């Protein structure tokens, strides 16, 4: 595969290439909606199996959605990055049937690390979570 030179096309190609190999995200029902330099937008519909004992979406699954959005944003430059650390604030519960949208934005990137803010909203546009994470460049490219 030829690597695109335009930064936007490179981000799209890196996102598509990574998603094709991302069995975890596919298994969780996380879909890639958009990938641009330092940015990713993803969605996940809350299904019955995702509910915890209080009949709301399990927080670990919302963390997984946010972490996945960060992964795609941080790898959008076609430089392999992995999560270094992250934290999440749960603002409201996510209900069965809601579609959650995660938007990851790069707030800082140095030679080896990146910082990302991820907001998750429900399909009514109400804030559900805020996530902040850091990534570390591990060498190599996303597009193989």
PDB file of C-alpha atoms in Angstrom:
ATOM      1  CA  UNK A   1       0.000   0.000   0.000  1.00  0.00           C
ATOM      2  CA  UNK A   2       1.280   3.451  -0.898  1.00  0.00           C
ATOM      3  CA  UNK A   3       1.284   5.876   2.047  1.00  0.00           C
ATOM      4  CA  UNK A   4      -0.640   9.102   1.273  1.00  0.00           C
ATOM      5  CA  UNK A   5       1.266  12.383   1.607  1.00  0.00           C
ATOM      6  CA  UNK A   6      -1.639  14.758   2.388  1.00  0.00           C
ATOM      7  CA  UNK A   7      -2.078  14.898   6.199  1.00  0.00           C
ATOM      8  CA  UNK A   8      -5.860  14.519   6.068  1.00  0.00           C
ATOM      9  CA  UNK A   9      -5.698  11.598   3.668  1.00  0.00           C
ATOM     10  CA  UNK A  10      -2.915  10.049   5.733  1.00  0.00           C
ATOM     11  CA  UNK A  11      -5.076  10.279   8.882  1.00  0.00           C
ATOM     12  CA  UNK A  12      -8.039   8.685   7.089  1.00  0.00           C
ATOM     13  CA  UNK A  13      -5.874   5.897   5.706  1.00  0.00           C
ATOM     14  CA  UNK A  14      -4.215   5.277   9.092  1.00  0.00           C
ATOM     15  CA  UNK A  15      -7.638   5.141  10.760  1.00  0.00           C
ATOM     16  CA  UNK A  16      -9.071   2.745   8.181  1.00  0.00           C
ATOM     17  CA  UNK A  17      -5.974   0.554   8.316  1.00  0.00           C
ATOM     18  CA  UNK A  18      -6.004   0.400  12.116  1.00  0.00           C
ATOM     19  CA  UNK A  19      -9.761  -0.232  12.325  1.00  0.00           C
ATOM     20  CA  UNK A  20      -9.500  -3.160   9.921  1.00  0.00           C
ATOM     21  CA  UNK A  21      -7.189  -4.880  12.449  1.00  0.00           C
ATOM     22  CA  UNK A  22      -8.995  -3.726  15.631  1.00  0.00           C
ATOM     23  CA  UNK A  23     -10.953  -6.826  16.615  1.00  0.00           C
ATOM     24  CA  UNK A  24     -11.597  -5.503  20.142  1.00  0.00           C
ATOM     25  CA  UNK A  25     -13.377  -2.359  18.934  1.00  0.00           C
ATOM     26  CA  UNK A  26     -15.309  -4.270  16.316  1.00  0.00           C
ATOM     27  CA  UNK A  27     -16.380  -6.829  18.926  1.00  0.00           C
ATOM     28  CA  UNK A  28     -17.604  -4.051  21.242  1.00  0.00           C
ATOM     29  CA  UNK A  29     -19.603  -2.499  18.410  1.00  0.00           C
ATOM     30  CA  UNK A  30     -17.429   0.638  18.278  1.00  0.00           C
ATOM     31  CA  UNK A  31     -17.508   2.257  14.846  1.00  0.00           C
ATOM     32  CA  UNK A  32     -15.030   4.712  13.363  1.00  0.00           C
ATOM     33  CA  UNK A  33     -16.923   7.722  11.994  1.00  0.00           C
ATOM     34  CA  UNK A  34     -14.099  10.133  11.227  1.00  0.00           C
ATOM     35  CA  UNK A  35     -10.334  10.355  11.511  1.00  0.00           C
ATOM     36  CA  UNK A  36      -8.330  13.527  10.865  1.00  0.00           C
ATOM     37  CA  UNK A  37      -4.900  14.691  12.042  1.00  0.00           C
ATOM     38  CA  UNK A  38      -5.036  14.570  15.857  1.00  0.00           C
ATOM     39  CA  UNK A  39      -8.778  13.883  15.867  1.00  0.00           C
ATOM     40  CA  UNK A  40     -11.142  10.909  15.872  1.00  0.00           C
ATOM     41  CA  UNK A  41     -14.904  10.517  16.210  1.00  0.00           C
ATOM     42  CA  UNK A  42     -16.359   7.121  17.100  1.00  0.00           C
ATOM     43  CA  UNK A  43     -19.711   5.723  18.198  1.00  0.00           C
ATOM     44  CA  UNK A  44     -21.074   2.833  20.215  1.00  0.00           C
ATOM     45  CA  UNK A  45     -24.702   1.861  20.771  1.00  0.00           C
ATOM     46  CA  UNK A  46     -25.552   0.723  24.308  1.00  0.00           C
ATOM     47  CA  UNK A  47     -26.806  -2.855  24.004  1.00  0.00           C
ATOM     48  CA  UNK A  48     -28.482  -5.100  26.592  1.00  0.00           C
ATOM     49  CA  UNK A  49     -25.279  -7.049  27.315  1.00  0.00           C
ATOM     50  CA  UNK A  50     -23.482  -3.778  28.227  1.00  0.00           C
ATOM     51  CA  UNK A  51     -25.739  -3.018  31.201  1.00  0.00           C
ATOM     52  CA  UNK A  52     -24.422  -3.419  34.737  1.00  0.00           C
ATOM     53  CA  UNK A  53     -26.428  -4.124  37.912  1.00  0.00           C
ATOM     54  CA  UNK A  54     -28.160  -0.716  37.927  1.00  0.00           C
ATOM     55  CA  UNK A  55     -29.384  -1.152  34.328  1.00  0.00           C
ATOM     56  CA  UNK A  56     -27.051   1.504  32.895  1.00  0.00           C
ATOM     57  CA  UNK A  57     -24.023   1.099  30.653  1.00  0.00           C
ATOM     58  CA  UNK A  58     -20.985  -0.310  32.435  1.00  0.00           C
ATOM     59  CA  UNK A  59     -18.372   2.407  32.975  1.00  0.00           C
ATOM     60  CA  UNK A  60     -15.602   0.173  31.703  1.00  0.00           C
ATOM     61  CA  UNK A  61     -17.265   0.040  28.309  1.00  0.00           C
ATOM     62  CA  UNK A  62     -17.549   3.828  28.160  1.00  0.00           C
ATOM     63  CA  UNK A  63     -13.863   3.999  29.134  1.00  0.00           C
ATOM     64  CA  UNK A  64     -13.114   1.574  26.292  1.00  0.00           C
ATOM     65  CA  UNK A  65     -14.953   3.851  23.826  1.00  0.00           C
ATOM     66  CA  UNK A  66     -13.001   6.912  24.991  1.00  0.00           C
ATOM     67  CA  UNK A  67      -9.698   5.024  24.999  1.00  0.00           C
ATOM     68  CA  UNK A  68     -10.386   3.797  21.472  1.00  0.00           C
ATOM     69  CA  UNK A  69     -11.103   7.324  20.237  1.00  0.00           C
ATOM     70  CA  UNK A  70      -7.818   8.472  21.804  1.00  0.00           C
ATOM     71  CA  UNK A  71      -6.021   5.592  20.108  1.00  0.00           C
ATOM     72  CA  UNK A  72      -7.291   6.589  16.682  1.00  0.00           C
ATOM     73  CA  UNK A  73      -6.532  10.286  17.220  1.00  0.00           C
ATOM     74  CA  UNK A  74      -3.022   9.543  18.474  1.00  0.00           C
ATOM     75  CA  UNK A  75      -2.245   7.177  15.602  1.00  0.00           C
ATOM     76  CA  UNK A  76      -3.693   9.507  12.952  1.00  0.00           C
ATOM     77  CA  UNK A  77      -0.224  10.832  12.088  1.00  0.00           C
ATOM     78  CA  UNK A  78       0.761   7.285  11.010  1.00  0.00           C
ATOM     79  CA  UNK A  79       3.098   7.039  14.014  1.00  0.00           C
ATOM     80  CA  UNK A  80       2.377   4.122  16.369  1.00  0.00           C
ATOM     81  CA  UNK A  81       1.256   5.333  19.820  1.00  0.00           C
ATOM     82  CA  UNK A  82      -0.077   3.403  22.829  1.00  0.00           C
ATOM     83  CA  UNK A  83      -1.878   4.656  25.928  1.00  0.00           C
ATOM     84  CA  UNK A  84       0.425   5.791  28.725  1.00  0.00           C
ATOM     85  CA  UNK A  85      -2.235   6.802  31.260  1.00  0.00           C
ATOM     86  CA  UNK A  86      -5.827   8.034  31.366  1.00  0.00           C
ATOM     87  CA  UNK A  87      -8.624   9.088  33.659  1.00  0.00           C
ATOM     88  CA  UNK A  88     -12.343   9.527  33.174  1.00  0.00           C
ATOM     89  CA  UNK A  89     -15.118  11.492  34.838  1.00  0.00           C
ATOM     90  CA  UNK A  90     -18.578   9.979  34.514  1.00  0.00           C
ATOM     91  CA  UNK A  91     -21.106  12.814  34.229  1.00  0.00           C
ATOM     92  CA  UNK A  92     -24.373  10.919  33.659  1.00  0.00           C
ATOM     93  CA  UNK A  93     -25.367   7.324  33.080  1.00  0.00           C
ATOM     94  CA  UNK A  94     -25.793   5.978  29.577  1.00  0.00           C
ATOM     95  CA  UNK A  95     -29.059   4.146  28.971  1.00  0.00           C
ATOM     96  CA  UNK A  96     -29.998   1.098  26.920  1.00  0.00           C
ATOM     97  CA  UNK A  97     -30.463   2.031  23.273  1.00  0.00           C
ATOM     98  CA  UNK A  98     -28.512   5.296  23.408  1.00  0.00           C
ATOM     99  CA  UNK A  99     -25.794   5.855  20.860  1.00  0.00           C
ATOM    100  CA  UNK A 100     -22.680   7.310  22.441  1.00  0.00           C
ATOM    101  CA  UNK A 101     -20.412   9.554  20.382  1.00  0.00           C
ATOM    102  CA  UNK A 102     -16.779   9.997  21.437  1.00  0.00           C
ATOM    103  CA  UNK A 103     -14.702  12.846  20.044  1.00  0.00           C
ATOM    104  CA  UNK A 104     -10.972  12.794  20.735  1.00  0.00           C
ATOM    105  CA  UNK A 105      -8.899  15.932  20.233  1.00  0.00           C
ATOM    106  CA  UNK A 106      -5.162  16.222  20.453  1.00  0.00           C
ATOM    107  CA  UNK A 107      -4.272  18.996  22.892  1.00  0.00           C
ATOM    108  CA  UNK A 108      -0.501  18.506  22.853  1.00  0.00           C
ATOM    109  CA  UNK A 109       1.981  16.392  20.953  1.00  0.00           C
ATOM    110  CA  UNK A 110       5.707  16.242  21.419  1.00  0.00           C
ATOM    111  CA  UNK A 111       8.294  14.059  19.771  1.00  0.00           C
ATOM    112  CA  UNK A 112       7.310  11.000  21.856  1.00  0.00           C
ATOM    113  CA  UNK A 113       4.083  11.763  23.760  1.00  0.00           C
ATOM    114  CA  UNK A 114       0.601  13.096  23.128  1.00  0.00           C
ATOM    115  CA  UNK A 115      -2.203  14.449  25.322  1.00  0.00           C
ATOM    116  CA  UNK A 116      -5.844  13.917  24.339  1.00  0.00           C
ATOM    117  CA  UNK A 117      -9.200  15.123  25.590  1.00  0.00           C
ATOM    118  CA  UNK A 118     -12.165  12.934  24.763  1.00  0.00           C
ATOM    119  CA  UNK A 119     -15.771  13.944  25.254  1.00  0.00           C
ATOM    120  CA  UNK A 120     -18.578  11.412  25.119  1.00  0.00           C
ATOM    121  CA  UNK A 121     -22.134  12.598  24.499  1.00  0.00           C
ATOM    122  CA  UNK A 122     -25.348  10.648  24.048  1.00  0.00           C
ATOM    123  CA  UNK A 123     -27.539  10.913  20.962  1.00  0.00           C
ATOM    124  CA  UNK A 124     -29.440  13.801  22.624  1.00  0.00           C
ATOM    125  CA  UNK A 125     -26.143  15.722  22.782  1.00  0.00           C
ATOM    126  CA  UNK A 126     -25.877  15.500  26.596  1.00  0.00           C
ATOM    127  CA  UNK A 127     -22.428  15.046  28.103  1.00  0.00           C
ATOM    128  CA  UNK A 128     -21.898  11.538  29.490  1.00  0.00           C
ATOM    129  CA  UNK A 129     -18.135  11.409  30.196  1.00  0.00           C
ATOM    130  CA  UNK A 130     -14.942  13.404  29.968  1.00  0.00           C
ATOM    131  CA  UNK A 131     -11.698  11.499  29.484  1.00  0.00           C
ATOM    132  CA  UNK A 132      -8.119  12.757  29.392  1.00  0.00           C
ATOM    133  CA  UNK A 133      -5.245  10.548  28.396  1.00  0.00           C
ATOM    134  CA  UNK A 134      -1.630  10.509  27.352  1.00  0.00           C
ATOM    135  CA  UNK A 135       0.051   8.345  24.762  1.00  0.00           C
ATOM    136  CA  UNK A 136       3.618   7.282  24.088  1.00  0.00           C
ATOM    137  CA  UNK A 137       5.197   6.726  20.699  1.00  0.00           C
ATOM    138  CA  UNK A 138       6.465   3.177  20.417  1.00  0.00           C
ATOM    139  CA  UNK A 139       8.080   3.499  17.008  1.00  0.00           C
ATOM    140  CA  UNK A 140       6.847   2.247  13.690  1.00  0.00           C
ATOM    141  CA  UNK A 141       3.994   3.173  11.432  1.00  0.00           C
ATOM    142  CA  UNK A 142       0.294   2.346  11.514  1.00  0.00           C
ATOM    143  CA  UNK A 143      -0.003   1.660   7.802  1.00  0.00           C
ATOM    144  CA  UNK A 144       1.816  -1.594   7.201  1.00  0.00           C
TER     145      UNK A 144
END
